């Protein structure tokens, strides 16, 4: 490949891995990494856990330091956002009034927390958690005698709930669905998560939705629910989803569908433009549906895959659907794609804190699974899903039978 520049827009997990992968694969041309945050690439999972809880400094999340990027001869520009993609000219305009040309462009703009258009959501007592600065701002509102209202019973909401409880805060979780994490796990897993948080004193309110935020004279927010209930809090945390930062791509005419559309090689609809991480929307290999994966694993793996594609080296990127979450010290690990499931099979565990949920499709094939503090069983699940193994549900449910013996095809 020629020594022309490869420009990466977005210096998060995907962007950081894309940049360093270019160098590890021997690319000697110019690499430009644009990041709208003032920080070098860092990992986000600790933000809702150790950083929010005060057990780790925000700096500990750093993935690749500015010094390391400089050693790799990567031109890193912190606090400089892309403002326009000029595809015809192969240039990227930036927030400092400059522009940079590219031979290849990799879009890793990530996403932003969804903020519902409700009265009062812009008040100072309302928080989101996406960046290091968000975590530090929210951390100051946690502690004994504090009440935290969390809107959304998905992964980010539950992780914040666990951290807030461990910090001594009183916690109320509002989830408008009938169960927790309904879009990503089966009912048995939702019930397990509800029991876990209930055992730690979280006030879970299912079927509850936020209608407005009011502010008291002392600055504290009051969450008003759709049924008229009002909850006075020290902080309201919005955890209702992540929207892809695809505006630049859409304005440039790149095909988007709630994110930047990519093929199996991370290529967008524009020549020499690739995308990876939270902003990228690919096609599910089994269903043909559009999917956007928001996970640490996907950001890393797809960022690397996009870099290889830009170098002309790539094989098709095959996401695993791997997601993990830690709550109250319990490790929750997901593998596969629960959306493919037709039924859930739960395997009884000797310790009620543990869980093994196996998802099967209509043919009885293992398509997804969730393991809570069950790493050995998770390894078996990964193998089954990779093989498309057919399982006997009755044997999966028998703890007296070795798990591996449940495979029948």
Short mmCIF file of C-alpha atoms in Angstrom, two decimals:
data_model
loop_
_atom_site.label_atom_id
_atom_site.label_comp_id
_atom_site.label_asym_id
_atom_site.label_seq_id
_atom_site.Cartn_x
_atom_site.Cartn_y
_atom_site.Cartn_z
CA UNK A 1 0.00 0.00 0.00
CA UNK A 2 1.18 3.54 -0.66
CA UNK A 3 2.39 5.82 2.11
CA UNK A 4 -0.68 8.07 1.93
CA UNK A 5 -2.45 8.95 5.16
CA UNK A 6 -5.05 6.84 6.90
CA UNK A 7 -7.27 9.09 8.99
CA UNK A 8 -9.30 7.72 11.89
CA UNK A 9 -12.22 9.79 13.17
CA UNK A 10 -12.85 8.91 16.80
CA UNK A 11 -10.27 8.06 19.45
CA UNK A 12 -12.21 5.61 21.58
CA UNK A 13 -11.66 1.88 21.89
CA UNK A 14 -12.32 1.14 18.21
CA UNK A 15 -10.27 4.09 16.97
CA UNK A 16 -7.35 3.34 19.27
CA UNK A 17 -7.19 -0.28 18.16
CA UNK A 18 -7.53 0.68 14.52
CA UNK A 19 -4.59 3.08 14.79
CA UNK A 20 -2.27 0.72 16.62
CA UNK A 21 -3.21 -2.22 14.39
CA UNK A 22 -2.08 -0.26 11.34
CA UNK A 23 1.36 0.04 12.87
CA UNK A 24 1.51 -3.54 14.13
CA UNK A 25 0.77 -4.71 10.58
CA UNK A 26 3.68 -2.72 9.21
CA UNK A 27 1.94 0.29 7.70
CA UNK A 28 4.57 3.04 7.43
CA UNK A 29 2.44 5.84 6.03
CA UNK A 30 0.90 8.66 8.03
CA UNK A 31 -1.73 7.73 10.62
CA UNK A 32 -3.94 10.53 11.96
CA UNK A 33 -6.19 9.94 14.97
CA UNK A 34 -8.83 12.59 15.71
CA UNK A 35 -10.55 12.56 19.09
CA UNK A 36 -13.21 14.99 20.27
CA UNK A 37 -12.41 14.26 23.92
CA UNK A 38 -9.27 15.70 25.56
CA UNK A 39 -8.13 12.21 26.58
CA UNK A 40 -6.09 9.55 24.85
CA UNK A 41 -8.02 6.36 23.96
CA UNK A 42 -9.46 4.72 27.06
CA UNK A 43 -11.75 1.84 28.02
CA UNK A 44 -15.31 2.62 29.07
CA UNK A 45 -16.40 -0.47 31.09
CA UNK A 46 -14.61 0.64 34.31
CA UNK A 47 -16.42 4.00 34.24
CA UNK A 48 -19.64 2.53 35.66
CA UNK A 49 -17.78 0.37 38.14
CA UNK A 50 -14.38 1.12 39.71
CA UNK A 51 -14.10 4.71 38.47
CA UNK A 52 -17.65 5.64 39.46
CA UNK A 53 -17.23 3.93 42.80
CA UNK A 54 -13.95 5.70 43.53
CA UNK A 55 -11.84 2.54 43.64
CA UNK A 56 -9.83 3.56 40.58
CA UNK A 57 -8.75 6.92 39.16
CA UNK A 58 -10.15 7.90 35.80
CA UNK A 59 -6.63 7.79 34.34
CA UNK A 60 -6.45 4.04 35.01
CA UNK A 61 -8.83 3.44 32.09
CA UNK A 62 -6.24 4.61 29.56
CA UNK A 63 -5.83 2.17 26.71
CA UNK A 64 -3.03 3.80 24.72
CA UNK A 65 -1.30 6.81 26.23
CA UNK A 66 -0.41 9.88 24.21
CA UNK A 67 3.23 8.93 24.74
CA UNK A 68 2.66 5.46 23.34
CA UNK A 69 0.83 6.87 20.31
CA UNK A 70 3.73 9.24 19.72
CA UNK A 71 6.18 6.34 19.94
CA UNK A 72 4.18 4.61 17.22
CA UNK A 73 4.33 7.78 15.11
CA UNK A 74 0.56 8.19 15.26
CA UNK A 75 -0.49 11.82 14.89
CA UNK A 76 -3.00 12.04 17.74
CA UNK A 77 -5.14 15.18 17.99
CA UNK A 78 -7.07 15.25 21.30
CA UNK A 79 -9.98 17.63 21.57
CA UNK A 80 -10.19 17.98 17.79
CA UNK A 81 -13.44 16.77 16.28
CA UNK A 82 -14.22 16.11 12.64
CA UNK A 83 -16.84 18.58 11.41
CA UNK A 84 -17.28 17.59 7.78
CA UNK A 85 -16.34 14.72 5.47
CA UNK A 86 -15.45 15.89 1.97
CA UNK A 87 -15.55 12.58 0.16
CA UNK A 88 -14.96 13.94 -3.32
CA UNK A 89 -11.77 15.66 -2.15
CA UNK A 90 -10.85 12.88 0.31
CA UNK A 91 -10.48 15.41 3.11
CA UNK A 92 -11.80 15.75 6.64
CA UNK A 93 -12.52 19.21 8.04
CA UNK A 94 -11.86 19.64 11.75
CA UNK A 95 -13.10 21.78 14.62
CA UNK A 96 -9.88 23.83 14.73
CA UNK A 97 -10.55 25.16 11.22
CA UNK A 98 -8.03 22.89 9.53
CA UNK A 99 -8.48 19.88 7.28
CA UNK A 100 -6.57 16.67 6.66
CA UNK A 101 -6.41 14.58 3.51
CA UNK A 102 -6.69 10.81 3.47
CA UNK A 103 -6.15 7.83 1.24
CA UNK A 104 -8.30 5.71 3.54
CA UNK A 105 -10.76 6.88 6.19
CA UNK A 106 -11.95 4.87 9.20
CA UNK A 107 -15.02 6.15 11.06
CA UNK A 108 -15.05 5.26 14.76
CA UNK A 109 -17.25 8.06 16.10
CA UNK A 110 -19.01 5.85 18.65
CA UNK A 111 -22.31 6.89 20.14
CA UNK A 112 -23.97 9.23 22.60
CA UNK A 113 -26.46 8.54 25.39
CA UNK A 114 -30.07 8.91 24.38
CA UNK A 115 -31.71 11.84 26.17
CA UNK A 116 -35.50 11.67 25.86
CA UNK A 117 -37.22 14.96 24.91
CA UNK A 118 -38.90 15.48 28.27
CA UNK A 119 -39.32 18.63 30.36
CA UNK A 120 -36.39 19.28 32.68
CA UNK A 121 -33.95 16.67 31.35
CA UNK A 122 -31.35 19.41 30.85
CA UNK A 123 -31.28 20.31 34.54
CA UNK A 124 -27.94 20.02 36.42
CA UNK A 125 -29.21 17.14 38.53
CA UNK A 126 -29.65 14.88 35.50
CA UNK A 127 -26.69 12.74 34.45
CA UNK A 128 -25.62 10.39 31.69
CA UNK A 129 -22.61 8.09 31.82
CA UNK A 130 -20.50 7.76 28.72
CA UNK A 131 -17.20 9.58 29.31
CA UNK A 132 -14.58 9.84 32.02
CA UNK A 133 -15.84 13.31 32.84
CA UNK A 134 -19.40 11.98 33.15
CA UNK A 135 -18.22 9.38 35.66
CA UNK A 136 -16.40 11.93 37.81
CA UNK A 137 -19.38 14.29 37.79
CA UNK A 138 -21.77 11.54 38.86
CA UNK A 139 -19.35 10.11 41.44
CA UNK A 140 -19.62 13.34 43.39
CA UNK A 141 -23.37 12.71 43.83
CA UNK A 142 -23.02 9.21 45.36
CA UNK A 143 -22.67 8.28 48.99
CA UNK A 144 -24.63 7.57 52.17
CA UNK A 145 -27.87 9.51 52.61
CA UNK A 146 -28.03 10.11 48.85
CA UNK A 147 -30.88 8.95 46.62
CA UNK A 148 -30.12 8.04 43.02
CA UNK A 149 -32.95 7.50 40.54
CA UNK A 150 -31.88 5.54 37.47
CA UNK A 151 -34.03 5.65 34.35
CA UNK A 152 -33.50 2.45 32.39
CA UNK A 153 -33.01 -1.14 33.50
CA UNK A 154 -30.45 -2.10 30.87
CA UNK A 155 -26.77 -2.88 31.43
CA UNK A 156 -25.55 0.66 32.08
CA UNK A 157 -28.45 1.37 34.44
CA UNK A 158 -27.90 -1.81 36.42
CA UNK A 159 -24.15 -1.29 36.68
CA UNK A 160 -24.68 2.25 37.97
CA UNK A 161 -27.29 0.91 40.39
CA UNK A 162 -24.86 -1.65 41.79
CA UNK A 163 -22.05 0.88 42.15
CA UNK A 164 -24.34 3.44 43.79
CA UNK A 165 -25.63 0.86 46.29
CA UNK A 166 -22.09 -0.18 47.14
CA UNK A 167 -21.33 3.49 47.76
CA UNK A 168 -24.17 3.59 50.29
CA UNK A 169 -26.73 5.40 48.15
CA UNK A 170 -30.42 4.59 48.12
CA UNK A 171 -31.30 3.52 44.58
CA UNK A 172 -34.51 3.43 42.58
CA UNK A 173 -34.49 1.93 39.07
CA UNK A 174 -37.30 2.82 36.66
CA UNK A 175 -37.77 0.44 33.74
CA UNK A 176 -40.72 0.89 31.41
CA UNK A 177 -40.58 -2.71 30.16
CA UNK A 178 -41.96 -5.64 32.11
CA UNK A 179 -38.48 -6.99 32.85
CA UNK A 180 -34.83 -5.96 33.02
CA UNK A 181 -32.56 -6.06 29.94
CA UNK A 182 -35.52 -7.29 27.91
CA UNK A 183 -33.88 -6.53 24.56
CA UNK A 184 -30.71 -8.48 25.23
CA UNK A 185 -31.45 -11.49 27.46
CA UNK A 186 -34.10 -14.14 28.04
CA UNK A 187 -36.68 -13.93 30.89
CA UNK A 188 -34.78 -16.25 33.23
CA UNK A 189 -31.77 -13.95 33.14
CA UNK A 190 -33.97 -10.90 33.73
CA UNK A 191 -35.47 -12.58 36.80
CA UNK A 192 -31.99 -13.43 38.10
CA UNK A 193 -30.85 -9.83 37.71
CA UNK A 194 -33.99 -8.56 39.44
CA UNK A 195 -33.38 -10.90 42.36
CA UNK A 196 -29.73 -9.83 42.57
CA UNK A 197 -30.58 -6.14 42.76
CA UNK A 198 -33.54 -6.72 45.06
CA UNK A 199 -31.29 -8.61 47.47
CA UNK A 200 -29.03 -5.55 47.60
CA UNK A 201 -31.86 -3.19 48.42
CA UNK A 202 -32.55 -1.61 45.03
CA UNK A 203 -36.11 -0.38 44.58
CA UNK A 204 -36.99 -1.84 41.16
CA UNK A 205 -40.04 -0.37 39.46
CA UNK A 206 -40.96 -2.23 36.31
CA UNK A 207 -43.52 -0.81 33.91
CA UNK A 208 -42.58 2.66 35.12
CA UNK A 209 -41.66 5.53 32.83
CA UNK A 210 -40.34 9.04 33.33
CA UNK A 211 -42.49 11.98 32.21
CA UNK A 212 -40.58 15.03 33.50
CA UNK A 213 -37.83 16.33 35.76
CA UNK A 214 -38.49 19.15 38.21
CA UNK A 215 -35.89 20.99 40.23
CA UNK A 216 -36.23 21.98 43.88
CA UNK A 217 -34.91 25.34 45.17
CA UNK A 218 -31.88 23.53 46.61
CA UNK A 219 -31.06 22.12 43.15
CA UNK A 220 -32.14 18.55 43.75
CA UNK A 221 -34.01 16.90 40.86
CA UNK A 222 -37.47 15.41 41.24
CA UNK A 223 -38.38 12.62 38.83
CA UNK A 224 -42.04 12.63 37.87
CA UNK A 225 -43.39 9.31 36.60
CA UNK A 226 -46.16 8.88 34.07
CA UNK A 227 -48.55 7.83 36.87
CA UNK A 228 -47.92 11.10 38.71
CA UNK A 229 -45.54 9.69 41.32
CA UNK A 230 -42.70 12.06 42.23
CA UNK A 231 -39.32 10.90 43.49
CA UNK A 232 -36.94 13.43 45.02
CA UNK A 233 -33.35 12.50 44.31
CA UNK A 234 -29.79 13.74 44.60
CA UNK A 235 -29.14 12.57 41.04
CA UNK A 236 -31.21 11.24 38.16
CA UNK A 237 -29.24 9.03 35.76
CA UNK A 238 -30.49 8.44 32.22
CA UNK A 239 -29.57 5.01 30.93
CA UNK A 240 -32.11 4.51 28.17
CA UNK A 241 -29.87 3.68 25.25
CA UNK A 242 -27.09 4.80 22.95
CA UNK A 243 -27.53 6.60 19.62
CA UNK A 244 -24.88 6.25 16.92
CA UNK A 245 -22.88 9.37 16.06
CA UNK A 246 -23.58 9.00 12.36
CA UNK A 247 -24.50 12.61 11.50
CA UNK A 248 -21.23 13.36 9.66
CA UNK A 249 -21.58 10.24 7.57
CA UNK A 250 -25.23 10.95 6.71
CA UNK A 251 -24.41 14.55 5.75
CA UNK A 252 -21.69 13.24 3.46
CA UNK A 253 -24.11 10.88 1.73
CA UNK A 254 -22.82 7.65 3.25
CA UNK A 255 -25.53 5.01 3.71
CA UNK A 256 -26.78 4.93 7.30
CA UNK A 257 -29.48 3.09 9.21
CA UNK A 258 -29.31 4.27 12.83
CA UNK A 259 -25.57 3.99 12.36
CA UNK A 260 -23.12 3.72 9.47
CA UNK A 261 -23.86 0.68 7.30
CA UNK A 262 -20.89 -1.59 6.68
CA UNK A 263 -20.34 -4.89 4.93
CA UNK A 264 -18.50 -7.90 6.29
CA UNK A 265 -15.20 -6.13 5.57
CA UNK A 266 -16.17 -2.95 7.47
CA UNK A 267 -16.56 -1.07 4.17
CA UNK A 268 -19.14 1.70 3.95
CA UNK A 269 -21.01 2.77 0.82
CA UNK A 270 -18.29 5.36 0.09
CA UNK A 271 -15.03 4.36 -1.59
CA UNK A 272 -12.06 3.99 0.78
CA UNK A 273 -14.22 4.69 3.84
CA UNK A 274 -14.62 2.12 6.63
CA UNK A 275 -16.42 2.13 9.97
CA UNK A 276 -16.13 0.22 13.24
CA UNK A 277 -17.37 0.09 16.80
CA UNK A 278 -20.55 1.54 18.25
CA UNK A 279 -21.24 3.63 15.13
CA UNK A 280 -21.17 0.70 12.69
CA UNK A 281 -24.26 -1.23 11.56
CA UNK A 282 -23.67 -4.60 9.92
CA UNK A 283 -25.89 -7.40 8.66
CA UNK A 284 -26.55 -10.35 10.91
CA UNK A 285 -25.15 -13.43 9.14
CA UNK A 286 -28.07 -15.64 10.19
CA UNK A 287 -31.10 -13.36 9.87
CA UNK A 288 -30.00 -10.65 7.45
CA UNK A 289 -31.21 -8.04 9.94
CA UNK A 290 -29.27 -4.86 10.60
CA UNK A 291 -27.41 -4.97 13.91
CA UNK A 292 -25.27 -2.52 15.84
CA UNK A 293 -23.19 -4.00 18.63
CA UNK A 294 -22.34 -1.87 21.66
CA UNK A 295 -19.65 -3.77 23.50
CA UNK A 296 -16.02 -3.56 24.53
CA UNK A 297 -15.22 -6.73 22.60
CA UNK A 298 -16.83 -5.60 19.36
CA UNK A 299 -15.20 -2.16 19.52
CA UNK A 300 -11.77 -3.76 19.82
CA UNK A 301 -12.26 -6.54 17.30
CA UNK A 302 -14.05 -4.48 14.67
CA UNK A 303 -11.57 -1.62 15.04
CA UNK A 304 -8.77 -4.05 14.26
CA UNK A 305 -10.77 -5.56 11.39
CA UNK A 306 -11.38 -2.14 9.84
CA UNK A 307 -7.65 -1.38 9.96
CA UNK A 308 -6.86 -4.67 8.22
CA UNK A 309 -9.52 -3.93 5.61
CA UNK A 310 -7.98 -0.52 4.95
CA UNK A 311 -4.67 -2.31 4.35
CA UNK A 312 -6.32 -4.79 1.99
CA UNK A 313 -5.63 -7.70 4.31
CA UNK A 314 -9.01 -8.46 5.79
CA UNK A 315 -11.06 -11.60 6.08
CA UNK A 316 -14.78 -11.13 6.78
CA UNK A 317 -15.36 -9.85 10.30
CA UNK A 318 -17.44 -12.32 12.33
CA UNK A 319 -18.70 -10.81 15.60
CA UNK A 320 -19.28 -13.17 18.50
CA UNK A 321 -21.88 -11.15 20.36
CA UNK A 322 -19.72 -11.33 23.48
CA UNK A 323 -20.79 -8.92 26.22
CA UNK A 324 -19.96 -8.82 29.89
CA UNK A 325 -21.13 -6.93 32.94
CA UNK A 326 -20.06 -6.89 36.58
CA UNK A 327 -22.59 -6.14 39.31
CA UNK A 328 -21.96 -6.57 43.06
CA UNK A 329 -18.92 -8.65 42.18
CA UNK A 330 -20.97 -11.06 40.04
CA UNK A 331 -19.60 -11.56 36.54
CA UNK A 332 -22.34 -11.71 33.90
CA UNK A 333 -21.13 -12.98 30.51
CA UNK A 334 -23.15 -13.22 27.32
CA UNK A 335 -22.14 -15.05 24.20
CA UNK A 336 -23.96 -15.45 20.89
CA UNK A 337 -27.08 -13.63 19.74
CA UNK A 338 -30.14 -13.95 22.02
CA UNK A 339 -32.39 -12.45 19.32
CA UNK A 340 -32.15 -15.79 17.47
CA UNK A 341 -33.58 -17.71 20.41
CA UNK A 342 -36.91 -19.50 20.38
CA UNK A 343 -36.63 -20.88 23.91
CA UNK A 344 -34.54 -20.57 27.05
CA UNK A 345 -33.26 -23.48 29.11
CA UNK A 346 -32.01 -22.86 32.65
CA UNK A 347 -29.58 -25.24 34.30
CA UNK A 348 -29.97 -25.40 38.11
CA UNK A 349 -26.91 -24.25 40.02
CA UNK A 350 -25.74 -25.26 43.49
CA UNK A 351 -25.16 -21.61 44.37
CA UNK A 352 -28.20 -19.38 43.79
CA UNK A 353 -25.88 -16.50 42.92
CA UNK A 354 -24.81 -18.44 39.83
CA UNK A 355 -26.79 -18.82 36.61
CA UNK A 356 -26.56 -20.69 33.36
CA UNK A 357 -29.08 -19.79 30.67
CA UNK A 358 -28.92 -21.52 27.28
CA UNK A 359 -30.85 -20.14 24.31
CA UNK A 360 -31.94 -22.51 21.54
CA UNK A 361 -33.40 -21.80 18.13
CA UNK A 362 -36.36 -23.63 16.60
CA UNK A 363 -34.12 -26.53 15.57
CA UNK A 364 -32.69 -26.91 19.07
CA UNK A 365 -29.33 -25.39 18.15
CA UNK A 366 -27.45 -23.38 20.76
CA UNK A 367 -27.47 -19.76 19.57
CA UNK A 368 -26.74 -17.79 22.76
CA UNK A 369 -26.08 -18.16 26.44
CA UNK A 370 -25.60 -16.25 29.66
CA UNK A 371 -23.35 -17.38 32.48
CA UNK A 372 -23.18 -15.67 35.87
CA UNK A 373 -20.05 -16.64 37.80
CA UNK A 374 -19.88 -19.84 35.72
CA UNK A 375 -16.75 -19.57 33.55
CA UNK A 376 -16.38 -23.31 32.92
CA UNK A 377 -19.94 -23.59 31.65
CA UNK A 378 -19.37 -20.49 29.52
CA UNK A 379 -16.51 -22.23 27.72
CA UNK A 380 -18.86 -25.08 26.84
CA UNK A 381 -21.46 -22.61 25.60
CA UNK A 382 -18.94 -20.89 23.34
CA UNK A 383 -18.01 -24.22 21.80
CA UNK A 384 -21.62 -25.21 21.22
CA UNK A 385 -22.54 -21.89 19.63
CA UNK A 386 -19.51 -21.99 17.33
CA UNK A 387 -20.47 -25.53 16.27
CA UNK A 388 -24.22 -24.87 15.98
CA UNK A 389 -24.68 -27.84 18.29
CA UNK A 390 -28.14 -29.34 18.82
CA UNK A 391 -28.94 -29.85 22.50
CA UNK A 392 -31.39 -31.91 24.52
CA UNK A 393 -33.14 -29.36 26.79
CA UNK A 394 -34.00 -32.04 29.35
CA UNK A 395 -30.32 -32.94 29.77
CA UNK A 396 -29.28 -29.28 30.02
CA UNK A 397 -31.68 -28.96 32.96
CA UNK A 398 -30.22 -31.96 34.84
CA UNK A 399 -27.32 -30.89 37.07
CA UNK A 400 -26.50 -34.56 37.72
CA UNK A 401 -25.60 -35.00 34.04
CA UNK A 402 -22.34 -33.47 32.74
CA UNK A 403 -23.17 -30.41 30.70
CA UNK A 404 -21.21 -31.62 27.69
CA UNK A 405 -23.47 -34.69 27.50
CA UNK A 406 -26.46 -32.50 26.58
CA UNK A 407 -25.27 -32.31 22.97
CA UNK A 408 -27.18 -34.65 20.67
CA UNK A 409 -26.18 -33.36 17.29
#
